PDB file of C-alpha atoms in Angstrom:
ATOM      1  CA  MET A1123       0.000   0.000   0.000  1.00  0.00           C
ATOM      2  CA  LYS A1124       1.322   3.423  -0.980  1.00  0.00           C
ATOM      3  CA  ILE A1125       0.146   6.589   0.768  1.00  0.00           C
ATOM      4  CA  LEU A1126       0.848  10.195  -0.143  1.00  0.00           C
ATOM      5  CA  LEU A1127       1.064  12.249   3.045  1.00  0.00           C
ATOM      6  CA  PHE A1128       0.993  16.053   3.135  1.00  0.00           C
ATOM      7  CA  SER A1129       0.249  18.617   5.802  1.00  0.00           C
ATOM      8  CA  ASP A1130       0.267  22.265   6.834  1.00  0.00           C
ATOM      9  CA  VAL A1131      -1.071  23.761   3.621  1.00  0.00           C
ATOM     10  CA  HIS A1132      -2.631  26.635   5.628  1.00  0.00           C
ATOM     11  CA  TRP A1133      -5.129  27.589   2.910  1.00  0.00           C
ATOM     12  CA  SER A1134      -5.627  31.355   3.168  1.00  0.00           C
ATOM     13  CA  LYS A1135      -5.629  34.322   0.834  1.00  0.00           C
ATOM     14  CA  THR A1136      -2.666  36.055   2.487  1.00  0.00           C
ATOM     15  CA  SER A1137       0.347  35.372   4.644  1.00  0.00           C
ATOM     16  CA  SER A1138       2.927  37.557   6.299  1.00  0.00           C
ATOM     17  CA  ILE A1139       5.158  37.428   3.186  1.00  0.00           C
ATOM     18  CA  VAL A1140       2.816  36.772   0.201  1.00  0.00           C
ATOM     19  CA  LYS A1141       0.132  39.474   0.060  1.00  0.00           C
ATOM     20  CA  GLY A1142      -0.327  40.805  -3.489  1.00  0.00           C
ATOM     21  CA  LEU A1143      -3.044  40.132  -6.041  1.00  0.00           C
ATOM     22  CA  SER A1144      -2.460  37.862  -9.022  1.00  0.00           C
ATOM     23  CA  VAL A1145      -4.556  37.015 -12.093  1.00  0.00           C
ATOM     24  CA  ASN A1146      -7.559  35.290 -10.461  1.00  0.00           C
ATOM     25  CA  TYR A1147      -6.819  35.346  -6.739  1.00  0.00           C
ATOM     26  CA  THR A1148      -4.113  36.528  -4.393  1.00  0.00           C
ATOM     27  CA  GLN A1149      -0.566  35.380  -5.123  1.00  0.00           C
ATOM     28  CA  ARG A1150      -0.694  33.101  -2.100  1.00  0.00           C
ATOM     29  CA  LEU A1151      -3.859  31.320  -3.269  1.00  0.00           C
ATOM     30  CA  GLU A1152      -2.400  30.959  -6.779  1.00  0.00           C
ATOM     31  CA  TYR A1153       0.714  29.310  -5.251  1.00  0.00           C
ATOM     32  CA  LEU A1154      -1.432  27.068  -3.056  1.00  0.00           C
ATOM     33  CA  ILE A1155      -3.562  25.939  -6.006  1.00  0.00           C
ATOM     34  CA  LYS A1156      -0.403  25.035  -7.948  1.00  0.00           C
ATOM     35  CA  SER A1157       1.003  23.213  -4.914  1.00  0.00           C
ATOM     36  CA  MET A1158      -2.168  21.202  -4.349  1.00  0.00           C
ATOM     37  CA  ASN A1159      -2.406  20.346  -8.047  1.00  0.00           C
ATOM     38  CA  TRP A1160       1.186  19.099  -7.861  1.00  0.00           C
ATOM     39  CA  VAL A1161       0.306  16.946  -4.814  1.00  0.00           C
ATOM     40  CA  ASN A1162      -2.598  15.407  -6.730  1.00  0.00           C
ATOM     41  CA  GLU A1163      -0.457  14.791  -9.823  1.00  0.00           C
ATOM     42  CA  LEU A1164       2.315  13.233  -7.727  1.00  0.00           C
ATOM     43  CA  CYS A1165      -0.205  10.886  -6.121  1.00  0.00           C
ATOM     44  CA  GLU A1166      -1.213   9.682  -9.583  1.00  0.00           C
ATOM     45  CA  GLN A1167       2.362   9.450 -10.911  1.00  0.00           C
ATOM     46  CA  GLU A1168       3.532   7.444  -7.907  1.00  0.00           C
ATOM     47  CA  ASN A1169       0.456   5.219  -8.091  1.00  0.00           C
ATOM     48  CA  CYS A1170      -0.526   5.910  -4.475  1.00  0.00           C
ATOM     49  CA  ASP A1171      -3.611   4.221  -3.066  1.00  0.00           C
ATOM     50  CA  PHE A1172      -4.858   7.317  -1.247  1.00  0.00           C
ATOM     51  CA  MET A1173      -3.782  10.635   0.277  1.00  0.00           C
ATOM     52  CA  ILE A1174      -3.731  11.886   3.849  1.00  0.00           C
ATOM     53  CA  CYS A1175      -3.597  15.508   4.921  1.00  0.00           C
ATOM     54  CA  ALA A1176      -2.114  15.268   8.416  1.00  0.00           C
ATOM     55  CA  GLY A1177      -3.671  18.518   9.614  1.00  0.00           C
ATOM     56  CA  ASP A1178      -3.905  22.222   8.937  1.00  0.00           C
ATOM     57  CA  MET A1179      -5.181  22.102   5.374  1.00  0.00           C
ATOM     58  CA  MET A1180      -6.984  25.317   6.301  1.00  0.00           C
ATOM     59  CA  ASP A1181      -5.384  28.252   8.051  1.00  0.00           C
ATOM     60  CA  LYS A1182      -8.346  29.164  10.224  1.00  0.00           C
ATOM     61  CA  SER A1183     -11.749  27.934  11.316  1.00  0.00           C
ATOM     62  CA  SER A1184     -13.628  30.072   8.762  1.00  0.00           C
ATOM     63  CA  CYS A1185     -13.031  30.822   5.080  1.00  0.00           C
ATOM     64  CA  ASN A1186     -13.813  33.947   3.097  1.00  0.00           C
ATOM     65  CA  ASP A1187     -15.414  34.051  -0.364  1.00  0.00           C
ATOM     66  CA  MET A1188     -12.107  34.141  -2.270  1.00  0.00           C
ATOM     67  CA  GLU A1189     -10.658  31.183  -0.342  1.00  0.00           C
ATOM     68  CA  LEU A1190     -13.808  29.111  -0.906  1.00  0.00           C
ATOM     69  CA  THR A1191     -13.901  29.938  -4.619  1.00  0.00           C
ATOM     70  CA  ALA A1192     -10.203  29.128  -5.066  1.00  0.00           C
ATOM     71  CA  LEU A1193     -10.746  25.628  -3.630  1.00  0.00           C
ATOM     72  CA  LYS A1194     -12.747  24.852  -6.777  1.00  0.00           C
ATOM     73  CA  ASP A1195      -9.590  25.335  -8.879  1.00  0.00           C
ATOM     74  CA  ILE A1196      -7.766  22.433  -7.270  1.00  0.00           C
ATOM     75  CA  GLN A1197      -7.666  19.575  -9.754  1.00  0.00           C
ATOM     76  CA  TRP A1198      -8.406  16.710  -7.369  1.00  0.00           C
ATOM     77  CA  ASN A1199      -7.578  13.221  -8.574  1.00  0.00           C
ATOM     78  CA  ASN A1200     -10.020  10.334  -8.070  1.00  0.00           C
ATOM     79  CA  LYS A1201      -8.130   8.910  -5.077  1.00  0.00           C
ATOM     80  CA  ASP A1202      -9.607   8.948  -1.607  1.00  0.00           C
ATOM     81  CA  CYS A1203      -8.241  11.729   0.571  1.00  0.00           C
ATOM     82  CA  TYR A1204      -8.439  11.791   4.373  1.00  0.00           C
ATOM     83  CA  PHE A1205      -8.187  15.155   6.134  1.00  0.00           C
ATOM     84  CA  LEU A1206      -7.241  15.113   9.808  1.00  0.00           C
ATOM     85  CA  CYS A1207      -8.697  18.105  11.604  1.00  0.00           C
ATOM     86  CA  GLY A1208      -5.776  20.173  12.919  1.00  0.00           C
ATOM     87  CA  ASN A1209      -5.614  23.008  15.401  1.00  0.00           C
ATOM     88  CA  HIS A1210      -6.117  25.636  12.675  1.00  0.00           C
ATOM     89  CA  GLU A1211      -9.365  24.230  11.284  1.00  0.00           C
ATOM     90  CA  SER A1212     -11.446  24.450  14.435  1.00  0.00           C
ATOM     91  CA  SER A1213     -11.871  27.285  16.888  1.00  0.00           C
ATOM     92  CA  VAL A1214     -13.635  25.102  19.461  1.00  0.00           C
ATOM     93  CA  MET A1215     -12.753  21.849  21.180  1.00  0.00           C
ATOM     94  CA  ASP A1216     -15.602  20.080  19.356  1.00  0.00           C
ATOM     95  CA  LEU A1217     -13.884  19.050  16.111  1.00  0.00           C
ATOM     96  CA  ARG A1218     -17.221  18.391  14.375  1.00  0.00           C
ATOM     97  CA  TYR A1219     -17.252  22.124  13.588  1.00  0.00           C
ATOM     98  CA  SER A1220     -14.412  23.039  11.273  1.00  0.00           C
ATOM     99  CA  SER A1221     -13.558  24.733   7.996  1.00  0.00           C
ATOM    100  CA  LEU A1222     -12.626  21.300   6.600  1.00  0.00           C
ATOM    101  CA  LYS A1223     -16.314  20.553   6.055  1.00  0.00           C
ATOM    102  CA  VAL A1224     -16.166  22.421   2.729  1.00  0.00           C
ATOM    103  CA  LEU A1225     -13.878  19.665   1.386  1.00  0.00           C
ATOM    104  CA  GLU A1226     -16.095  16.744   2.381  1.00  0.00           C
ATOM    105  CA  SER A1227     -17.271  14.852  -0.708  1.00  0.00           C
ATOM    106  CA  LYS A1228     -17.702  11.360  -2.123  1.00  0.00           C
ATOM    107  CA  ASN A1229     -13.981  10.580  -1.845  1.00  0.00           C
ATOM    108  CA  HIS A1230     -12.834  13.232   0.646  1.00  0.00           C
ATOM    109  CA  TYR A1231     -13.245  12.222   4.269  1.00  0.00           C
ATOM    110  CA  ILE A1232     -12.846  14.339   7.394  1.00  0.00           C
ATOM    111  CA  ILE A1233     -11.378  12.671  10.461  1.00  0.00           C
ATOM    112  CA  ASN A1234     -12.481  14.935  13.243  1.00  0.00           C
ATOM    113  CA  LYS A1235     -12.360  12.639  16.247  1.00  0.00           C
ATOM    114  CA  SER A1236      -9.688  13.063  18.859  1.00  0.00           C
ATOM    115  CA  ILE A1237      -7.418  10.026  18.522  1.00  0.00           C
ATOM    116  CA  PHE A1238      -5.622  10.582  21.811  1.00  0.00           C
ATOM    117  CA  GLN A1239      -6.007  12.874  24.766  1.00  0.00           C
ATOM    118  CA  TYR A1240      -3.837  15.939  25.057  1.00  0.00           C
ATOM    119  CA  ASN A1241      -1.321  15.736  27.883  1.00  0.00           C
ATOM    120  CA  GLN A1242       0.204  19.064  28.849  1.00  0.00           C
ATOM    121  CA  ASN A1243       3.089  17.255  30.562  1.00  0.00           C
ATOM    122  CA  TYR A1244       4.038  15.394  27.376  1.00  0.00           C
ATOM    123  CA  ARG A1245       7.612  16.140  26.299  1.00  0.00           C
ATOM    124  CA  HIS A1246       8.907  15.120  22.909  1.00  0.00           C
ATOM    125  CA  PRO A1247      11.163  12.113  23.642  1.00  0.00           C
ATOM    126  CA  LEU A1248      13.534  12.695  20.753  1.00  0.00           C
ATOM    127  CA  LYS A1249      14.723  15.985  22.246  1.00  0.00           C
ATOM    128  CA  ASN A1250      16.953  14.052  24.594  1.00  0.00           C
ATOM    129  CA  ASN A1251      19.107  11.003  23.977  1.00  0.00           C
ATOM    130  CA  ASN A1252      17.265   8.629  26.258  1.00  0.00           C
ATOM    131  CA  LEU A1253      16.853   5.308  24.401  1.00  0.00           C
ATOM    132  CA  ARG A1254      13.904   4.291  26.578  1.00  0.00           C
ATOM    133  CA  ASN A1255      12.048   7.461  25.591  1.00  0.00           C
ATOM    134  CA  VAL A1256      12.811   6.889  21.913  1.00  0.00           C
ATOM    135  CA  LEU A1257      11.393   3.366  22.145  1.00  0.00           C
ATOM    136  CA  LYS A1258       8.287   4.666  23.960  1.00  0.00           C
ATOM    137  CA  TYR A1259       7.890   7.300  21.245  1.00  0.00           C
ATOM    138  CA  ASN A1260       8.057   4.655  18.504  1.00  0.00           C
ATOM    139  CA  MET A1261       5.456   2.544  20.320  1.00  0.00           C
ATOM    140  CA  PHE A1262       3.256   5.644  20.662  1.00  0.00           C
ATOM    141  CA  GLN A1263       3.565   6.294  16.917  1.00  0.00           C
ATOM    142  CA  ASP A1264       2.609   2.695  16.095  1.00  0.00           C
ATOM    143  CA  THR A1265      -0.413   2.941  18.391  1.00  0.00           C
ATOM    144  CA  LEU A1266      -1.452   6.211  16.772  1.00  0.00           C
ATOM    145  CA  PHE A1267      -1.166   4.658  13.301  1.00  0.00           C
ATOM    146  CA  ASP A1268      -3.216   1.620  14.413  1.00  0.00           C
ATOM    147  CA  LYS A1269      -5.953   3.928  15.712  1.00  0.00           C
ATOM    148  CA  PHE A1270      -5.890   5.925  12.477  1.00  0.00           C
ATOM    149  CA  GLN A1271      -6.165   2.739  10.412  1.00  0.00           C
ATOM    150  CA  ASN A1272      -9.315   1.830  12.361  1.00  0.00           C
ATOM    151  CA  HIS A1273     -10.935   5.026  11.071  1.00  0.00           C
ATOM    152  CA  LEU A1274     -10.356   3.854   7.505  1.00  0.00           C
ATOM    153  CA  HIS A1275     -12.252   0.577   7.917  1.00  0.00           C
TER     154      HIS A1275
END
């Protein structure tokens, strides 16, 4: 099984460095459309089974008219695409309400359930050289992947 994974698109009409207008939309949206079209083409070229957006496809919990219209210019392939709801898509703890809903379609699925509970005391284990922590981290990643796979079936 081959999966194309992408994340942190942050779909928005402007950013701190790309602000000007282009032909149809802002320069930033034009760049994002090209980037997303490339992702879809790459998925086809590499014969991937499906795509996963690992969060933050959208930059905020609401979209304006230009951002919504520009989404229509993405040339989506026919592969299934799973969008994990990230911290930018929802302004509330209830992930059922998010800007990702505009992408939901026959082969675009929104995963908006919390897979694990947030732990404010969690420290990234790879930031120190403790082998035990690295092994725990790898087990955590496997568990997370297993839980994600359950959403697909």
